[in-house]
Coordinates of C-alpha atoms and ligand atoms in Angstrom, one line a residue:
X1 CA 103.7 94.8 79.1
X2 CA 106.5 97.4 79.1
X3 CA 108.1 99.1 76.1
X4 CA 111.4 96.4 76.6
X5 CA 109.3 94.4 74.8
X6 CA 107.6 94.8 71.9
X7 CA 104.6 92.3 70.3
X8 CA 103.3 92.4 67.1
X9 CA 101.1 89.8 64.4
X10 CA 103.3 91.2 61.5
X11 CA 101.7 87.9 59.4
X12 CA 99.0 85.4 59.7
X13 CA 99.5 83.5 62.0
X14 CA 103.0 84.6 63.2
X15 CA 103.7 86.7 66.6
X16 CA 106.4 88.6 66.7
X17 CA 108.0 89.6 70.6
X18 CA 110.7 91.8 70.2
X19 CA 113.4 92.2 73.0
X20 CA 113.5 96.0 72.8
X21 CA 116.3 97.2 75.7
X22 CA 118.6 98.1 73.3
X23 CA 120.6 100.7 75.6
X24 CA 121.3 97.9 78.0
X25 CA 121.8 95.6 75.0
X26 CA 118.7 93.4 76.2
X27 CA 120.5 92.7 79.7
X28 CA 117.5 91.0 81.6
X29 CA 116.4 92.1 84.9
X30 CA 113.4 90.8 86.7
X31 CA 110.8 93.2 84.9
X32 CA 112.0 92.5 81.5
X33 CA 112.0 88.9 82.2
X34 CA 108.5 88.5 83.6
X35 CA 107.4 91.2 80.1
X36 CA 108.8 88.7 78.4
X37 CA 106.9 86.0 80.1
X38 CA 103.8 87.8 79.7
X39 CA 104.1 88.3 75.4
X40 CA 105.1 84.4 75.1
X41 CA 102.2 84.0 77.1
X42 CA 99.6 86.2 75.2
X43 CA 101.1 84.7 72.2
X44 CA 100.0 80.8 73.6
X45 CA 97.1 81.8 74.6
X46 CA 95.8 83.4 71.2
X47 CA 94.3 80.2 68.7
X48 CA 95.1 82.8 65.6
X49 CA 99.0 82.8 66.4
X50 CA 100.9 79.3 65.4
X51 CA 104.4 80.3 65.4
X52 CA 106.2 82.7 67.9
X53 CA 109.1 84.4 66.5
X54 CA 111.5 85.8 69.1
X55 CA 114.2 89.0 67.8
X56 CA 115.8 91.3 69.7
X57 CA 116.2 95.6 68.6
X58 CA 119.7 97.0 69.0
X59 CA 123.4 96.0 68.5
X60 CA 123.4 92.6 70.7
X61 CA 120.5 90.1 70.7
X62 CA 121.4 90.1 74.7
X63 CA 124.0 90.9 77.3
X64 CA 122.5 88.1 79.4
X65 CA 121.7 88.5 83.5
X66 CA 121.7 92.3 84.7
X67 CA 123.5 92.2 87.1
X68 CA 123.6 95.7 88.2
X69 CA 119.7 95.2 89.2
X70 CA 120.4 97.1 93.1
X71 CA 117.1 95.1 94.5
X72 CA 116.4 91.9 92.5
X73 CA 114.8 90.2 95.6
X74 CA 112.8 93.1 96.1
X75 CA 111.4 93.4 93.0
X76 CA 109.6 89.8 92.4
X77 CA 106.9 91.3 95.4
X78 CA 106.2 93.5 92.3
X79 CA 105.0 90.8 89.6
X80 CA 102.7 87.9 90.2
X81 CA 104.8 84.9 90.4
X82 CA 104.1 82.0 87.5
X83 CA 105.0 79.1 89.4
X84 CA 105.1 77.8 92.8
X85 CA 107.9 78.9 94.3
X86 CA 107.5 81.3 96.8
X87 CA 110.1 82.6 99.7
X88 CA 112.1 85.5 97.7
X89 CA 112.5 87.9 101.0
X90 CA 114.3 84.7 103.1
X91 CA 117.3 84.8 104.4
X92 CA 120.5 83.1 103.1
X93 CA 120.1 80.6 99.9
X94 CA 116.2 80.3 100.3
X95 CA 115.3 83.4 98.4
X96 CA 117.9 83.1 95.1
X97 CA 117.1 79.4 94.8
X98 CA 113.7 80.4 94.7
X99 CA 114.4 82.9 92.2
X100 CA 116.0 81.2 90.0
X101 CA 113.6 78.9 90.3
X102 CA 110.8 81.2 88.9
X103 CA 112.7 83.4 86.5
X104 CA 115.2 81.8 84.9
X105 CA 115.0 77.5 85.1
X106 CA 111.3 78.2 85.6
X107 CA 110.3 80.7 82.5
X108 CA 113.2 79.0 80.5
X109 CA 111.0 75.7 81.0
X110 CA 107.8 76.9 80.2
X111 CA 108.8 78.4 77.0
X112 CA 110.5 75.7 75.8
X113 CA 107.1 73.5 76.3
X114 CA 104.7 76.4 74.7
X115 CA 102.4 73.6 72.6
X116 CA 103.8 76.3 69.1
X117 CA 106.6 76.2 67.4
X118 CA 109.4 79.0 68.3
X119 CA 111.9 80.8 66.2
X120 CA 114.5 82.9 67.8
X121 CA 116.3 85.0 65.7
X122 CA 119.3 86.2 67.1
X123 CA 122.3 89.1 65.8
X124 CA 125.2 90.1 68.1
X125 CA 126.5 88.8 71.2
X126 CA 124.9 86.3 72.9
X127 CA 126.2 86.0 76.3
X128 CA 125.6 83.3 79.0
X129 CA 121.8 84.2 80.2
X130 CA 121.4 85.5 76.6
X131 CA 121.7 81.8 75.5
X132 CA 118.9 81.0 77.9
X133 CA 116.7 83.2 75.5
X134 CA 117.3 81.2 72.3
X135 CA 118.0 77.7 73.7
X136 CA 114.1 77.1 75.3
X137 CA 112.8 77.9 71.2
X138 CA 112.9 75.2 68.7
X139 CA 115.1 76.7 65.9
X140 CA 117.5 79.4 66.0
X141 CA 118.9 81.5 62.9
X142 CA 121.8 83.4 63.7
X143 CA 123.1 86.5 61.7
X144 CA 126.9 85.8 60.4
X145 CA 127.7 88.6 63.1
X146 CA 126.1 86.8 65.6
X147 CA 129.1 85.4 68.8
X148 CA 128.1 83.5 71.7
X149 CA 129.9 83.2 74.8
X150 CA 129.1 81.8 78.6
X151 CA 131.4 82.8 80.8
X152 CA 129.9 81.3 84.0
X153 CA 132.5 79.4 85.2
X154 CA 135.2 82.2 85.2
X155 CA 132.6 84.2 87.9
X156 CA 132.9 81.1 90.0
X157 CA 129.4 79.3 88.4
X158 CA 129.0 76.5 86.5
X159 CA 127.2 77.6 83.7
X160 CA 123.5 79.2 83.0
X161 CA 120.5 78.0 84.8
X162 CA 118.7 76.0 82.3
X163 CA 122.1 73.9 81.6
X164 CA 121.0 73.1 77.7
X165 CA 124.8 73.1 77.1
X166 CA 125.2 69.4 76.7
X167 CA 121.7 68.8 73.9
X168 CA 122.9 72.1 72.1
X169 CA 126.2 71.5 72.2
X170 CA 127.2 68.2 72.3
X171 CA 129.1 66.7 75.5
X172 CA 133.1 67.7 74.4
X173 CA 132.1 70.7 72.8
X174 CA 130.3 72.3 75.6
X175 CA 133.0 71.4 78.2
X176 CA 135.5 73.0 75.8
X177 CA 132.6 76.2 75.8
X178 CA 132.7 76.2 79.6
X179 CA 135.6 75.1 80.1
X180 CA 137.4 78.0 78.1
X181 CA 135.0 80.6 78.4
X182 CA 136.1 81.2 74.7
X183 CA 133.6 83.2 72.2
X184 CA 131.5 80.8 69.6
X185 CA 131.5 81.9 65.8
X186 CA 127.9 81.8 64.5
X187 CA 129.6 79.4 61.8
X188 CA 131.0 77.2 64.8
X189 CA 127.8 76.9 65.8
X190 CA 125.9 76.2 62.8
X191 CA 129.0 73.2 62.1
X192 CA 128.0 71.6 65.1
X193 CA 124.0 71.5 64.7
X194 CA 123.6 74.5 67.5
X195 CA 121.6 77.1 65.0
X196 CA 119.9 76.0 62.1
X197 CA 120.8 79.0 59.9
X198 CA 123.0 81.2 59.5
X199 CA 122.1 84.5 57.8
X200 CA 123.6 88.0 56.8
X201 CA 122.6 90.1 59.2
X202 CA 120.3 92.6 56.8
X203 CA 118.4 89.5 55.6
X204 CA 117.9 88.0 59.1
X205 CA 114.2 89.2 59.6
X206 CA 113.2 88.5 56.3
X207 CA 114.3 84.9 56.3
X208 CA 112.9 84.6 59.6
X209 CA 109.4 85.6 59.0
X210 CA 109.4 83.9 55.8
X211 CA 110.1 80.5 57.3
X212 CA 107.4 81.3 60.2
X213 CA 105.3 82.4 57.5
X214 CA 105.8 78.4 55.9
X215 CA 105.3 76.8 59.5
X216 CA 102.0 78.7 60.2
X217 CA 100.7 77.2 56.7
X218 CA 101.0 73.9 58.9
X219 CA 98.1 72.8 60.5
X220 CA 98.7 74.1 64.1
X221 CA 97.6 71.0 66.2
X222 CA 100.0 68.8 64.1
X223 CA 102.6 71.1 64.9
X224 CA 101.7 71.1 69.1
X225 CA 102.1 66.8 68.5
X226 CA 105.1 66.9 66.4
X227 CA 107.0 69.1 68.9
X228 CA 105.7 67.5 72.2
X229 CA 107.4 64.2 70.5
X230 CA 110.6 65.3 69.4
X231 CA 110.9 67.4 72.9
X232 CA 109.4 64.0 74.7
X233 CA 112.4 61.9 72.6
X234 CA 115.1 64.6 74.3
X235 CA 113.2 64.2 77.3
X236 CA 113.7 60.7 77.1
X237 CA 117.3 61.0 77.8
X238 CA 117.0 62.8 81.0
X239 CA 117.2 66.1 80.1
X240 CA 114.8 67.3 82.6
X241 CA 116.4 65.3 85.4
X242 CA 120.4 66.4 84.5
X243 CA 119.0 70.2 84.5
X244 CA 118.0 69.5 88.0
X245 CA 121.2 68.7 88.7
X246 CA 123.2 71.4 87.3
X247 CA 120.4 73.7 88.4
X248 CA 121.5 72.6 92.3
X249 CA 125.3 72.5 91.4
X250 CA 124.7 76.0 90.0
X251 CA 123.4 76.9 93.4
X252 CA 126.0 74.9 95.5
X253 CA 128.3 77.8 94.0
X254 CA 126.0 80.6 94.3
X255 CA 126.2 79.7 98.3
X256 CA 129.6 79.3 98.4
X257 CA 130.6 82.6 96.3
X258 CA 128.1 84.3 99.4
X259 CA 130.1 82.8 101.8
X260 CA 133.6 83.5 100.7
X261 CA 133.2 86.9 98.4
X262 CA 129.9 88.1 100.0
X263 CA 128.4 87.8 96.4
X264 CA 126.8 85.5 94.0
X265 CA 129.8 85.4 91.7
X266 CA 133.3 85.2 91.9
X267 CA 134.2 88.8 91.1
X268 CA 137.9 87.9 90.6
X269 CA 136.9 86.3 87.8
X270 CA 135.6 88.9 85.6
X271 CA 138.7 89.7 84.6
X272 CA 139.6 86.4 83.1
X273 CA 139.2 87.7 79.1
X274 CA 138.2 85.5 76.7
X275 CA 139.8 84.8 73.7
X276 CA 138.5 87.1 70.4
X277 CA 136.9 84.6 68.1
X278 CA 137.9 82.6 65.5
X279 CA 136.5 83.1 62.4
X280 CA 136.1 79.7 59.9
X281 CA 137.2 79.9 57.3
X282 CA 134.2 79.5 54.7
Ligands
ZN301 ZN1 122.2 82.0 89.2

């Protein structure tokens, strides 16, 4: 593990993985993602640890995708691969869709079906793969500071790999997130079921260890059978399935953006702004 991430037991029973690239503002390249992989896996694989609590050092819990990684391909020859996928020095869409496959849709998966229960705490800006982060754990507590914002579709891409956007979101308010590419308050998001909590930002630590302190009082095997059933009733309804979808579509436009810009994104795009957010009035 690398020092952009940091692990720690700081109670019984709770593991705390700490995104700790705070002068990139936690943008995730392929080494940082596959540290990352490796705390959430040391933290499954230890019987003492029942809860995983997932924070993030600096001003911005994260950036999202680094995209100013000069040899991303290059680099997966560098880490042992997690899944299946293999293929990431081909030519043309082969080695991104294989990728993407492992790092984002493919890490995103697995964490989200860790047998523990996960707690992301998250401060800042939270922007497009940064969502991918917080969306695979199974409560979120936002600071009141906290913004989230995926602007995908203004690069040319329909949204984030692991397309949680409709469960978190709801169907018309995640259109209206993609469609838009307008900033979400942390209040917004608490109004509409996305966070549980929201927090001031000073007290965000503390109220997040203390309710993975009450989980871990839990007996742990209860807690591996109550999630597996409320992530087997979402499940149900063809979650899996519709991210297979998106995760192709997502891809369709990766190929296209290659063909027409002679890049993954739309770079005309980054210069659509989006709106400053709206703060509720509470
Ligand atoms: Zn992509």
């Amino acid at each position: 593990m690398t020092d952009a991430i940091l692990y720690d037991v700081p109670k019984p029973g709770v593991a705390h993985i700490v995104l700790n690239r705070a002068d990139t503002r936690n943008a995730q390249d392929t080494a940082f993602l596959y540290s990352l992989n490796e705390a959430m896996d040391r933290a499954a694989h230890d019987d003492s640890v029942k809860v995983i609590v997932l924070s993030a050092n600096g001003p911005h819990f994260s950036s999202g995708h680094d995209l100013r990684e000069a040899d991303g391909h290059g680099n997966m020859a560098k880490h042992d691969t997690v899944g299946t996928w293999t293929g990431f020095g081909k030519p043309g869409a082969e080695a991104q869709y294989a990728r993407e496959q492992e790092i984002y849709l493919g890490f995103c998966e697995r964490w989200r079906n860790i047998p523990k229960p996960t707690l992301a705490l998250v401060h800042g800006k939270v922007i497009a793969g940064g969502l991918m982060l917080m969306w695979p754990c199974d409560l979120i507590v936002a600071a009141e500071d906290t913004e989230f914002l995926d602007h995908t579709v203004a690069m040319g891409v329909g949204g984030a790999e692991f397309f949680a956007h409709p469960w978190e979101m709801g169907i018309r308010k995640a259109k209206e997130f993609l469609f838009t590419a307008d900033w979400l308050t942390a209040q917004e998001a608490h109004r509409i079921g996305m966070v549980n909590h929201v927090v001031p930002r000073a007290e965000l630590e503390a109220f997040g260890l203390a309710m993975a302190e009450r989980i871990a009082q839990k007996p742990l095997f209860a807690l591996k059978l109550v999630k597996q059933a409320v992530n087997a009733a979402q499940d149900a309804q063809g979650r899996v399935s519709a991210m297979q979808t998106s995760f192709a579509l997502h891809h369709l436009a990766h190929a296209h953006n290659m063909l027409v810009h002679n890049k993954l994104i739309d770079p005309t795009g980054l210069m659509a702004g989006a709106k400053k957010p709206q703060r509720a009035a509470e």
